[in-house]
Coordinates of C-alpha atoms in Angstrom, one line a residue:
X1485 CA -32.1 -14.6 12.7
X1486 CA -36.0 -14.7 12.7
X1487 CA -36.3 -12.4 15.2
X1488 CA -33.8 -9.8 13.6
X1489 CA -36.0 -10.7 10.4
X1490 CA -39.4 -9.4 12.2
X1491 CA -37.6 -6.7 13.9
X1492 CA -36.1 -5.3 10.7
X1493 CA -39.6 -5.5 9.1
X1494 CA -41.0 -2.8 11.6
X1495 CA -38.0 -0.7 11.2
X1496 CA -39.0 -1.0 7.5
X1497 CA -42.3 0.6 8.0
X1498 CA -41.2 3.4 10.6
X1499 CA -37.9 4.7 8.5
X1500 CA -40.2 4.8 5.7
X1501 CA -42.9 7.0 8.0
X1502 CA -39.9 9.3 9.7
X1503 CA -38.2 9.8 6.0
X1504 CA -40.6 9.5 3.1
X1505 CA -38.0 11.5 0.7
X1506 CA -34.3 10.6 1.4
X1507 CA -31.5 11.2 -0.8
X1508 CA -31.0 8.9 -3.9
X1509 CA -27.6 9.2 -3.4
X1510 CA -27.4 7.5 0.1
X1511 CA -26.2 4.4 -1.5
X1512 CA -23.1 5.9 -2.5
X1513 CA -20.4 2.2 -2.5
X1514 CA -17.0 1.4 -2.2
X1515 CA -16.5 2.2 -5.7
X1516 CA -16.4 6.2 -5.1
X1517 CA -13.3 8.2 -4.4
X1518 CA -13.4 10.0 -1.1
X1519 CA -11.4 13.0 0.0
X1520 CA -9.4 11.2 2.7
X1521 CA -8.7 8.8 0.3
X1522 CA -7.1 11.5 -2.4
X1523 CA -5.0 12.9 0.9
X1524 CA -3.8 9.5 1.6
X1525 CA -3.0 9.5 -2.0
X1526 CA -1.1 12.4 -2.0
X1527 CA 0.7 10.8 1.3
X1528 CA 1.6 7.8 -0.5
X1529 CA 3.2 9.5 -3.2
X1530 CA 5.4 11.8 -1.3
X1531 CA 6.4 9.6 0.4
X1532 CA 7.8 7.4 -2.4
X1533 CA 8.9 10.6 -4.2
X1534 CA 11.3 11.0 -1.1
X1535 CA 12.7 7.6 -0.8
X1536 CA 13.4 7.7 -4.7
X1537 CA 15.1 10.6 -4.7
X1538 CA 17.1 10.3 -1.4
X1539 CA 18.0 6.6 -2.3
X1540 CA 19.3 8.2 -6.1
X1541 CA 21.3 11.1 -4.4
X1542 CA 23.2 8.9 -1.8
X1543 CA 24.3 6.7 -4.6
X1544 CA 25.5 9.9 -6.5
X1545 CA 27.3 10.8 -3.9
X1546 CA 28.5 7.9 -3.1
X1547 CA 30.4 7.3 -6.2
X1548 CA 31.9 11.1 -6.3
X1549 CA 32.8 11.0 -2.3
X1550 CA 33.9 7.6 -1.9
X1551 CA 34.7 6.0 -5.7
X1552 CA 32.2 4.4 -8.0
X1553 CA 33.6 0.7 -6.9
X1554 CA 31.8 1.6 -3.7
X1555 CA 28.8 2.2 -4.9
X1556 CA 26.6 -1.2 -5.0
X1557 CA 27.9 -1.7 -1.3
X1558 CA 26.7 1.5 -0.2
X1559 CA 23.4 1.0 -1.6
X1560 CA 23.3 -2.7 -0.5
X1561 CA 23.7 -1.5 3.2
X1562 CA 21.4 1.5 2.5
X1563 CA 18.7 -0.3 1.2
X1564 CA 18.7 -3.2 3.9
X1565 CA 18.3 -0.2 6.1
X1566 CA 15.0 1.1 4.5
X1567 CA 13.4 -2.9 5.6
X1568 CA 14.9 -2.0 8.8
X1569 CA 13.2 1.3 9.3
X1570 CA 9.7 -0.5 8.2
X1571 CA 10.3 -3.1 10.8
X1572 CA 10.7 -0.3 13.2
X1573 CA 8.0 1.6 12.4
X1574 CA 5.9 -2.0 13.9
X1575 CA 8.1 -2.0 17.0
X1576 CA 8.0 1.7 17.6
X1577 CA 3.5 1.1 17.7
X1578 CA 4.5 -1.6 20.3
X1579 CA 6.8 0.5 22.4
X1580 CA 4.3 3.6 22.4
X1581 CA 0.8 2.6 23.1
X1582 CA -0.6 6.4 23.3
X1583 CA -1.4 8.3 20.3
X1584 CA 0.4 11.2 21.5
X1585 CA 3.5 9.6 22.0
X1586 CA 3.7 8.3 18.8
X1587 CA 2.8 11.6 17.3
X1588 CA 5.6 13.0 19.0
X1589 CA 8.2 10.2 17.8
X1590 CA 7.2 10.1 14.2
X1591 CA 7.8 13.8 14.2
X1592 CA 11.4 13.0 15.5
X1593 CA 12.2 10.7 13.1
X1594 CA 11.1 13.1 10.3
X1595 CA 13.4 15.9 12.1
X1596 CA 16.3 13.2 12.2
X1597 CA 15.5 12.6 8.0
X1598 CA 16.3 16.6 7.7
X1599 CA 19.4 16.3 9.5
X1600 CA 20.7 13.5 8.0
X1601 CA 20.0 15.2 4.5
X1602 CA 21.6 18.0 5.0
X1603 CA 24.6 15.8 6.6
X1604 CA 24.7 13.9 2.8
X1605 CA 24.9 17.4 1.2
X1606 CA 27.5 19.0 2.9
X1607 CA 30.1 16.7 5.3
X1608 CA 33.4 15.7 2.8
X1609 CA 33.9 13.0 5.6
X1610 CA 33.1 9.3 4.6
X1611 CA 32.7 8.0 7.7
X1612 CA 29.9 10.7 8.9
X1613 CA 28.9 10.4 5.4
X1614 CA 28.1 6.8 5.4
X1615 CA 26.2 7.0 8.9
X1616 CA 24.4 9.8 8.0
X1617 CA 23.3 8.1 4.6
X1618 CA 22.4 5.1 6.2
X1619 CA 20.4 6.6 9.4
X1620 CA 18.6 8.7 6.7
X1621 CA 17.1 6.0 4.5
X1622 CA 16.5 4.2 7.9
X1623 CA 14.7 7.1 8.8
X1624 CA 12.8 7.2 5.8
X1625 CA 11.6 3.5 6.2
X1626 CA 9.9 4.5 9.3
X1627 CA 7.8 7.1 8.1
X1628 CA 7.4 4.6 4.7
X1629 CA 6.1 1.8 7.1
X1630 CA 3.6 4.2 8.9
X1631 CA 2.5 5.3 5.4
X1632 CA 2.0 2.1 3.9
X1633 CA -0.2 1.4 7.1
X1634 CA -2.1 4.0 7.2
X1635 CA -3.1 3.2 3.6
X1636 CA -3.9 -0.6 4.4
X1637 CA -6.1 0.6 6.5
X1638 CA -7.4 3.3 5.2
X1639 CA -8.1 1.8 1.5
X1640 CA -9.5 -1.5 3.3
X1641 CA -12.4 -2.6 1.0
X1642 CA -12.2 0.3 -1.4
X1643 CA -12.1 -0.9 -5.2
X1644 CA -9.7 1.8 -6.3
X1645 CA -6.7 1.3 -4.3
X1646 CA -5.2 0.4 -7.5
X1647 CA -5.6 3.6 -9.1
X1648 CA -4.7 5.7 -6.1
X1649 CA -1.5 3.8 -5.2
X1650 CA -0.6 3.8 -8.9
X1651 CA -1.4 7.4 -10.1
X1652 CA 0.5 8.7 -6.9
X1653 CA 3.6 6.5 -7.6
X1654 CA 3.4 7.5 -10.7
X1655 CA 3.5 10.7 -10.6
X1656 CA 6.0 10.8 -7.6
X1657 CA 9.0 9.1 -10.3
X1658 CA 7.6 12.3 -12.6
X1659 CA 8.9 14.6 -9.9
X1660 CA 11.8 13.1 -9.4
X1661 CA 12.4 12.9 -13.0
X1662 CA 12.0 16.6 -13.1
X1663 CA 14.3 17.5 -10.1
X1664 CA 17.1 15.3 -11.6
X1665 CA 16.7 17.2 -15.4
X1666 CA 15.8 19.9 -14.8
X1667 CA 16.9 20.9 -10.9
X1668 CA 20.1 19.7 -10.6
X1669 CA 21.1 21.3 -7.9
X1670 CA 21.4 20.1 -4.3
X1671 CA 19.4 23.4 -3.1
X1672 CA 17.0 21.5 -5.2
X1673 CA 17.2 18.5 -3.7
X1674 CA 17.2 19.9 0.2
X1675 CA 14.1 21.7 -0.8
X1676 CA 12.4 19.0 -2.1
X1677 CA 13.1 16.4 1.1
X1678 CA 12.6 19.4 3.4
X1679 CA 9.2 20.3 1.9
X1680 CA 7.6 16.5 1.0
X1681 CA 8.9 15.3 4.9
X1682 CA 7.1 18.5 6.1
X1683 CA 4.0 17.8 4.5
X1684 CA 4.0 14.2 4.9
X1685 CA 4.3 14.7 8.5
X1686 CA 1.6 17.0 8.5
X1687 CA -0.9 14.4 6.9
X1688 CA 0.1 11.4 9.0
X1689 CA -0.3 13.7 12.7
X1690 CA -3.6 14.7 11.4
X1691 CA -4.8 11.9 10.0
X1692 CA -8.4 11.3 8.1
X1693 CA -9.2 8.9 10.9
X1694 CA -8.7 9.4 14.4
X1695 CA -7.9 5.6 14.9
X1696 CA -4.4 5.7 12.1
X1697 CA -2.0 6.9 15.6
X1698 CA -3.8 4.8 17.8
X1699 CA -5.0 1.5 17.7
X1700 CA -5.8 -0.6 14.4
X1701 CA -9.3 0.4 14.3
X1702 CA -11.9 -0.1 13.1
X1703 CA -10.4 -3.4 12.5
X1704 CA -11.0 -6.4 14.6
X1705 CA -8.1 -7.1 17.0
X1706 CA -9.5 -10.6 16.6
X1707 CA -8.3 -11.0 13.3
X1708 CA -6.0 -14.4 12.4
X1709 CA -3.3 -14.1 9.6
X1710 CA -3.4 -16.4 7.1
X1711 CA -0.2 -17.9 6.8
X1712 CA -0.8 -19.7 3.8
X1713 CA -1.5 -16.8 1.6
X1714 CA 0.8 -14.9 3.8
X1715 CA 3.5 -17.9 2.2
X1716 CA 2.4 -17.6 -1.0
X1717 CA 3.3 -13.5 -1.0
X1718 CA 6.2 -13.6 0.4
X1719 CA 7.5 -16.7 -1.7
X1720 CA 6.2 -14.6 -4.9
X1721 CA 7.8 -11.4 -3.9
X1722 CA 11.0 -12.5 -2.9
X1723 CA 11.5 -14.4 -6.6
X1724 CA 10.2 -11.7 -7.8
X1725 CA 12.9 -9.3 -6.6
X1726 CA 15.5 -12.0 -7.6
X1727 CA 14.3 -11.1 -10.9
X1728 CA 14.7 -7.6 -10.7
X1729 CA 18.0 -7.8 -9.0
X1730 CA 20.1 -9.5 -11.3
X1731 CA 19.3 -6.5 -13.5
X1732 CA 19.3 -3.9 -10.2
X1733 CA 22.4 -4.2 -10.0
X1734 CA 24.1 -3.8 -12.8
X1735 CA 22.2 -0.7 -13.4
X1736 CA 23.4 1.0 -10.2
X1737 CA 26.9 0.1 -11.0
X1738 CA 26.5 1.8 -14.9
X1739 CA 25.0 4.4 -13.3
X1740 CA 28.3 5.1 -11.2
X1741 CA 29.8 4.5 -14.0
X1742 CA 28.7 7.0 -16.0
X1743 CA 27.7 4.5 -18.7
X1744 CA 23.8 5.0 -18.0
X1745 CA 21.6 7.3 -16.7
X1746 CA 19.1 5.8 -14.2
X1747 CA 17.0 9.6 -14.6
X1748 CA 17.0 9.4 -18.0
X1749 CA 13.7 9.1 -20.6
X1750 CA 13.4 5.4 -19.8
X1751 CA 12.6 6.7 -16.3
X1752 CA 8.9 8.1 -17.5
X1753 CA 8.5 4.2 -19.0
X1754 CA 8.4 3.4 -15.1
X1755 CA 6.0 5.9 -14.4
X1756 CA 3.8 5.1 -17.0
X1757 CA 4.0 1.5 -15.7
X1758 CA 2.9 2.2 -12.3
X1759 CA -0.3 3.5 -13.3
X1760 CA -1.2 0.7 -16.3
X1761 CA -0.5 -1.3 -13.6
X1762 CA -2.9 0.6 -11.1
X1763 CA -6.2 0.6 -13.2
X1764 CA -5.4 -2.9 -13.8
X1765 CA -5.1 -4.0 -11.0
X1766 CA -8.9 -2.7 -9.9
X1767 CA -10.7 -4.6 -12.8
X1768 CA -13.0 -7.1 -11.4
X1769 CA -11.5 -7.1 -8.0
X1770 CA -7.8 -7.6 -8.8
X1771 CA -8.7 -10.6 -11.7
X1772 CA -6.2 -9.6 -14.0
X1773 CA -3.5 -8.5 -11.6
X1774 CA -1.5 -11.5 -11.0
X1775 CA -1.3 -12.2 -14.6
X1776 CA -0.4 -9.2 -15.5
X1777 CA 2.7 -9.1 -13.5
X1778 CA 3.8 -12.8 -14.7
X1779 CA 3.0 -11.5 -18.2
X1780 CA 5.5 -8.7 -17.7
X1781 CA 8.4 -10.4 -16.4
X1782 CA 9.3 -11.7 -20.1
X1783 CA 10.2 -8.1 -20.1
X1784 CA 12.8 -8.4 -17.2
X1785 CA 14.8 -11.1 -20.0
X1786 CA 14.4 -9.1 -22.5
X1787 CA 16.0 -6.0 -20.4
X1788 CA 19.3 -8.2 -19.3
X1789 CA 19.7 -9.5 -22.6
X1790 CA 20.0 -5.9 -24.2
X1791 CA 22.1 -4.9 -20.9
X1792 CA 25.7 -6.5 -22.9
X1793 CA 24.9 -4.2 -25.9
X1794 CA 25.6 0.2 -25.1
X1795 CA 23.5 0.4 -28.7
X1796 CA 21.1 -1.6 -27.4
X1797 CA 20.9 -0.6 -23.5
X1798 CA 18.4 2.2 -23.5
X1799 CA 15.6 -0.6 -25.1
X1800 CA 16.7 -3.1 -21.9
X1801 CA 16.6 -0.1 -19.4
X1802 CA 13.1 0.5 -20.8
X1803 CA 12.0 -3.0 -20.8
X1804 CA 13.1 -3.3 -16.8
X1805 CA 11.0 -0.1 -15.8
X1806 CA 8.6 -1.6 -17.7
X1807 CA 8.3 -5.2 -15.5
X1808 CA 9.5 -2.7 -12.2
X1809 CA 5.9 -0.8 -12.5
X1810 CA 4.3 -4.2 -12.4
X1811 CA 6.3 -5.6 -10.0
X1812 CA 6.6 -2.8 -7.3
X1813 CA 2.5 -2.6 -7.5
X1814 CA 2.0 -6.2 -7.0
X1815 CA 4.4 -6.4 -4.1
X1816 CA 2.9 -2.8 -2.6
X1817 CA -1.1 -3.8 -3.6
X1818 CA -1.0 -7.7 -2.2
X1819 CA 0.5 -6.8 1.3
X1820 CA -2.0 -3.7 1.6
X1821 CA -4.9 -5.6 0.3
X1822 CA -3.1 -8.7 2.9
X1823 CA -3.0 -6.1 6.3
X1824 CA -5.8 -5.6 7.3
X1825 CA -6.8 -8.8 7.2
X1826 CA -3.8 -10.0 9.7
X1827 CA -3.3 -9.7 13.8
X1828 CA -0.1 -7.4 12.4
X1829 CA -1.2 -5.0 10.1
X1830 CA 1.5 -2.8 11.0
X1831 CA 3.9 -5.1 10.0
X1832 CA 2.4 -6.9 7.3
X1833 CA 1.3 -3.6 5.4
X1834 CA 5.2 -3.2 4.4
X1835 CA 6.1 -6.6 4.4
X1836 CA 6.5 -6.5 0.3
X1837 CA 8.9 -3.4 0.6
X1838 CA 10.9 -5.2 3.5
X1839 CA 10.9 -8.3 1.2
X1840 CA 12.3 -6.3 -1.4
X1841 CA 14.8 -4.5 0.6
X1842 CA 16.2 -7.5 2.3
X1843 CA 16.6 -9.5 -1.2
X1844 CA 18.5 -6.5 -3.6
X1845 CA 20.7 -5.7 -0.6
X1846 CA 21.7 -9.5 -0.8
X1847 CA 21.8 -9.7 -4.5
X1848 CA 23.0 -6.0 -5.4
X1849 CA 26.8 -6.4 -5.2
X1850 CA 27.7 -10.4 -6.3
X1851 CA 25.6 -9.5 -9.6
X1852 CA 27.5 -7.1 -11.0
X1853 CA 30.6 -9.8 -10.6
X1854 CA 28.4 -12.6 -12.6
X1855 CA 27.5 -9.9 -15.1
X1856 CA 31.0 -9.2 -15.9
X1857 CA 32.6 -12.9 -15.7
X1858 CA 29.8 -14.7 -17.3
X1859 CA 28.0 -12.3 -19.5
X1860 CA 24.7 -11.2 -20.0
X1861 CA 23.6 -14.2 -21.0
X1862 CA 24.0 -16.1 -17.0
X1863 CA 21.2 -13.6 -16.3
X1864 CA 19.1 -13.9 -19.1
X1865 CA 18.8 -17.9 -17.9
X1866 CA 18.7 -17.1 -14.2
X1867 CA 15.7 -14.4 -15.0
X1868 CA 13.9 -17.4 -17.1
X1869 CA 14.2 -19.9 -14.2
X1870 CA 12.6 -17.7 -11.6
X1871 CA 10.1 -16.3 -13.6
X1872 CA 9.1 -19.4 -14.2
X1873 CA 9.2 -20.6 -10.4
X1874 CA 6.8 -17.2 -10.1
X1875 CA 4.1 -18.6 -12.8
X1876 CA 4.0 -21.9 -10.8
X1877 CA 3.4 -20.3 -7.4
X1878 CA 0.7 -17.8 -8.8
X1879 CA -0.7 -20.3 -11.3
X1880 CA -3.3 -21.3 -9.1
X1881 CA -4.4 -18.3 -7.8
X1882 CA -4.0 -16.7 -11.5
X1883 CA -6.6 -19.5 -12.8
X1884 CA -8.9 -19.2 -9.6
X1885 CA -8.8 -15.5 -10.6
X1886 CA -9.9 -15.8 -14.1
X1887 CA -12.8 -18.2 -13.6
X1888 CA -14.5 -16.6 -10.5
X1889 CA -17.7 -15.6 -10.8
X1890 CA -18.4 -11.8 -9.4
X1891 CA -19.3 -10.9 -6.2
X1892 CA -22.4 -12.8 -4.9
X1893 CA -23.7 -9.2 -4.2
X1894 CA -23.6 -8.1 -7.6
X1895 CA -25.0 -11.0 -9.5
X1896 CA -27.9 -12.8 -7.4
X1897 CA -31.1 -12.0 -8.8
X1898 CA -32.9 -12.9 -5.4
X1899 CA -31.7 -12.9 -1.8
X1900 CA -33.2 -13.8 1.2
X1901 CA -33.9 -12.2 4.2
X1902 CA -31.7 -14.7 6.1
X1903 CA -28.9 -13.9 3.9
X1904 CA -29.3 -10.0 3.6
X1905 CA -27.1 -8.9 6.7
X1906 CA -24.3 -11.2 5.7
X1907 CA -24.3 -10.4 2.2
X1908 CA -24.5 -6.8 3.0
X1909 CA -21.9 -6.8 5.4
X1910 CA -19.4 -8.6 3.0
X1911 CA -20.1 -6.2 -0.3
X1912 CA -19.5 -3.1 1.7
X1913 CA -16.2 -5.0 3.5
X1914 CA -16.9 -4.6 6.6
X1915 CA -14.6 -6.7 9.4
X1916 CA -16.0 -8.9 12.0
X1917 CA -16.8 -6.1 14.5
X1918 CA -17.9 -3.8 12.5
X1919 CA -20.3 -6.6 11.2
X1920 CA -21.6 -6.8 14.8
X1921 CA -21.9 -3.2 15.5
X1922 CA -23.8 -2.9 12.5
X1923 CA -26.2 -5.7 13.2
X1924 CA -27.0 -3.7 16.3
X1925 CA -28.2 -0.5 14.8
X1926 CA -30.3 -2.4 12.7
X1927 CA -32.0 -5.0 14.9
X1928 CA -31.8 -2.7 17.9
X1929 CA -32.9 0.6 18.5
X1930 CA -30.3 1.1 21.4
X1931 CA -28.2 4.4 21.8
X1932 CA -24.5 4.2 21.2
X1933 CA -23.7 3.8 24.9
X1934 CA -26.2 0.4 25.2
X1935 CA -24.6 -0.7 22.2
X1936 CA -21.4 0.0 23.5
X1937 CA -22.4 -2.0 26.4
X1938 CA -23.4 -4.9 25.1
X1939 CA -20.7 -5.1 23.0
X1940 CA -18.0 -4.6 25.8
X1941 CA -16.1 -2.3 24.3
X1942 CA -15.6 2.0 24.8
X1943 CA -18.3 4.8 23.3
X1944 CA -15.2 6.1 21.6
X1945 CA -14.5 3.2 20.3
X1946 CA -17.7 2.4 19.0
X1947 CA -18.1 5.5 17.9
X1948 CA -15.2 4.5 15.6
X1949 CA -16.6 1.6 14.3
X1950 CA -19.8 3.9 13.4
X1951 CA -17.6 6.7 11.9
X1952 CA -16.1 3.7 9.2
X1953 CA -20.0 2.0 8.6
X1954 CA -21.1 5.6 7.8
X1955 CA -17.6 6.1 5.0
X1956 CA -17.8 2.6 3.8
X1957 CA -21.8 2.7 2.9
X1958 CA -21.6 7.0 1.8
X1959 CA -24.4 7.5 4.6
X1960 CA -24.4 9.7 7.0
X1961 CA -26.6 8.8 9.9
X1962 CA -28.6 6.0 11.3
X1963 CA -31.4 6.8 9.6
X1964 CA -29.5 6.7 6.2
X1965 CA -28.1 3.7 7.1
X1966 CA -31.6 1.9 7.7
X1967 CA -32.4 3.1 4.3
X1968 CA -29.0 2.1 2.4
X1969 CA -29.7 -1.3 3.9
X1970 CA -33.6 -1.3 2.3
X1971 CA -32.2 -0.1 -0.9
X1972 CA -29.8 -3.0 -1.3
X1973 CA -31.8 -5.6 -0.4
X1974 CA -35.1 -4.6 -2.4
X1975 CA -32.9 -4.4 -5.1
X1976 CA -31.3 -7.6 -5.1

C-alpha cells in the first residue's frame, strides 16, 4: 500500500497541473437521482401497475364466469404461478447465455401476456379460461422477475431506492384505482396491459446498462450469498405474509361477494402507504425501516378485528392497506438491497415476491373456512402470534439498526492514506472488482487494454466496470475521477 501511497502522491501534483479548474460538481454521490434510475422507476411501476390490475380482473372474472365460490381457488393457483414465472425468469438467464437471445424471449413472453389477455376478455370457456388466466400471470412473473433484477442491479448502492421503488408503486395502485372507477370497461383494461407491456418491454430491451441482458455486471461473479441474512429474510417475509393472508383472503372472497370493494377509497390508503414507506425506508441507510414495518403490523389486528363488523369493515380494509404498503416494500427493498450482494442475483432479486406468492396461495382458500367457523376473533390471535414471532426475528437487527453509528465515511474527522482507497471504495459501493479496477486507474497510469490484461478479464468488460465507477462517483473521465478521489480524501 506504500507504493500506491507515493504513486498517488505524484498523480496528485500532475492532475492538479493538467486541470487546474475542474468542475465543483465532479463529486456528485450516491445520493443524486440519475435518469436511468427515473426510467427504471417508471419500469418498476408499470410493471406492478400490470400485475395489480391483471391479478384484479382474473378474479372478476372469475367469479362472474365460473361462480364466486371459485374465486379464492382461482387466485390461489394464479398467484403460485406469478412465483413460478419469477423462478423462470432465473432459469430462462441460465438456459440463454447471449444477450440476444434473451432479448428475443422476453419479447415472447410479453407477446404471450397479450394473448393471454385478450383470451381472459373474450373466451365464455372455463377451461381455456383458466389456462389462459394462469399462463398470463405466469407470464407476467417473468417479465416481474427480470424487472426486479434489473432494479437490484441497477439501484445497487444508491440511497434512494426507497423513494423510487415506493413513489412508482405508488403511483402504479393510483392507476389502477383510476381504470377500475373511472374506466370500467374491458377496452380499458386491454388498452392499459397492451400499452404498459409495450413500454415495459421497450425499457428492459434497451436497457440503461448494456450489462442488465447479459451478464450480472458490473458485479463480481465472485460474490458469496450470505445465507444467514438470506434466513433471516426469508423467515421474516414468509410470517410476514402469514400475516397478511389470514386477512388476504377473506377480502378476495368479499370481493366476489359483492360485500367489498377491493378498488374502493381504502385502495389510495395503500398507495399512500407505499410511499411513507419509501422515504422511510432511505433515512440513515434503512435505520428505521425494520421497525417501521413491525410497528405497522398492529395494524394488520386491528384490520381482522373490524373484518366481522360490515359497519366497521371499510376502517379494517384501511388498516390492512395500511400494514400491506409496509409490508410489500420491506419484502421488495430487503431482497433488492440482498441481490446484488449474492452468486444469484437473478433469483434472489424476486425472492420476497416468490416468498409471498408461494405463502397466500397456501393460505388463500383454508382462511376464509376459519373466518367463517371460528370468527374474526381466530385471526385476530393468529395475527398477534406471528407478529410477534416477526419482532423476535428482526429484534436484533431492529436494535443494531438504531444504535449504529453512520457511515465511517461520513463521520471520521481524519483518515489516512492507508485507509483512503478502502474507505472510498465502500462509500461510493463499489463491489470487489470494481474495487480492483478502480485501484488500477489510480495507482496505474495503464490504458484500458493493460488494465484489462492484468486483470484477466475482456476490454468490454472492463469497460463496463469503468462505465458503473464513472455513474456511481458523477464523473466523467479519468481525470475527474483522480480528482473526485482528492476531493474526498482532503476533505475527510
Amino acid at each position: 500500500m506504500s507504493a500506491f501511497v507515493q504513486k498517488t502522491e505524484n498523480n496528485k501534483y500532475f492532475l492538479f497541473a493538467v486541470e487546474a479548474k475542474i468542475m465543483d460538481t465532479v463529486n456528485i454521490n450516491r445520493r443524486k437521482i440519475t435518469k436511468s434510475a427515473l426510467i427504471q422507476g417508471i419500469c418498476f411501476a408499470l410493471c406492478f401497475f400490470t400485475f395489480q390490475l391483471a391479478e384484479f380482473t382474473v378474479n372478476d372474472k372469475a367469479a362472474a364466469l365460473i361462480g364466486v365460490s371459485s374465486v379464492n381457488a382461482v387466485y390461489s393457483i394464479g398467484i403460485a404461478c406469478t412465483a413460478v414465472g419469477f423462478l423462470s425468469f432465473s432459469l430462462a438467464r441460465r438456459l440463454f447465455q447471449k444477450d440476444s437471445a434473451r432479448r428475443v424471449f422476453i419479447c415472447i413472453v410479453g407477446a404471450f401476456s397479450i394473448f393471454f389477455t385478450v383470451q381472459i376478455l373474450f373466451v365464455k370457456t372455463q377451461l381455456i379460461f383458466l389456462i389462459s388466466s394462469f399462463l398470463l400471470l405466469l407470464a407476467l412473473g417473468h417479465i416481474s422477475g427480470c424487472v426486479y433484477y434489473n432494479s437490484a442491479m441497477l439501484f445497487d448502492g444508491k440511497e434512494y431506492t426507497g423513494r423510487i421503488i415506493g413513489v412508482g408503486m405508488g403511483c402504479a395502485v393510483v392507476m389502477q384505482y383510476v381504470v377500475q372507477n373511472l374506466f370500467v370497461t374491458d377496452a380499458a383494461f386491454l388498452l392499459s396491459m397492451v400499452f404498459s407491456v409495450a413500454v415495459l418491454l421497450y425499457i428492459i430491451i434497451k436497457p440503461s446498462h448494456d450489462w442488465i441482458l447479459e451478464n450480472p455486471l458490473p458485479y463480481s461473479s465472485e460474490n458469496k450469498t450470505d445465507y444467514k441474512t438470506a434466513t433471516i429474510l426469508v423467515s421474516s417475509v414468509i410470517i410476514m405474509s402469514l400475516i397478511i393472508g389470514l386477512i388476504d383472503g377473506v377480502v378476495v372472497s368479499k370481493h366476489a361477494q359483492g360485500e367489498l370493494s377491493v378498488s374502493s377509497n381504502a385502495r389510495l390508503f395503500y398507495a399512500a402507504s407505499l410511499i411513507a414507506a419509501g422515504f422511510i425506508s432511505d433515512i440513515n441507510n434503512r435505520k428505521y425501516f425494520a421497525l417501521s414495518t413491525v410497528c405497522t403490523m398492529f395494524f394488520s389486528t386491528i384490520s381482522t378485528a373490524f373484518m366481522a363488523n360490515s359497519a366497521t369493515f371499510f376502517m379494517g380494509t384501511a388498516a390492512m392497506y395500511i400494514y400491506s404498503g409496509f409490508y410489500v416494500m420491506f419484502l421488495t427493498l430487503s431482497f433488492i438491497d440482498f441481490a446484488p450482494k449474492t452468486k444469484a442475483p437473478t433469483l434472489w432479486a424476486g425472492m420476497g415476491r416468490i416468498c409471498r406468492s408461494f405463502v397466500i396461495s397456501f393460505t388463500a382458500v383454508p382462511v376464509v373456512y376459519i373466518f367463517e367457523y371460528f370468527g374474526s376473533s381466530s385471526l385476530v390471535m393468529g395475527s398477534c402470534v406471528l407478529s410477534i414471532a416477526v419482532l423476535l426475528i428482526l429484534l436484533k437487527d431492529i436494535i443494531s439498526a438504531m444504535y449504529a453509528q453512520k457511515d465511517t465515511a461520513e463521520n471520521n474527522d481524519t483518515i489516512s492514506n492507508e485507509n483512503a482507497l478502502n474507505t472510498y471504495c465502500e462509500y461510493y459501493g463499489f463491489t470487489p472488482r470494481e474495487t480492483e479496477v478502480f485501484e488500477k486507474l489510480i495507482v496505474t497510469e495503464n490504458g484500458n487494454q493493460e488494465i484489462a490484461d492484468e486483470l484477466f478479464i475482456s476490454r468490454r468488460v472492463l469497460q463496463r466496470h469503468v462505465a458503473s465507477i464513472y455513474e456511481k462517483t458523477g464523473t466523467k473521465n479519468r481525470i475527474g475521477l483522480y480528482q473526485s478521489y482528492w476531493d474526498f480524501t482532503s476533505k475527510k
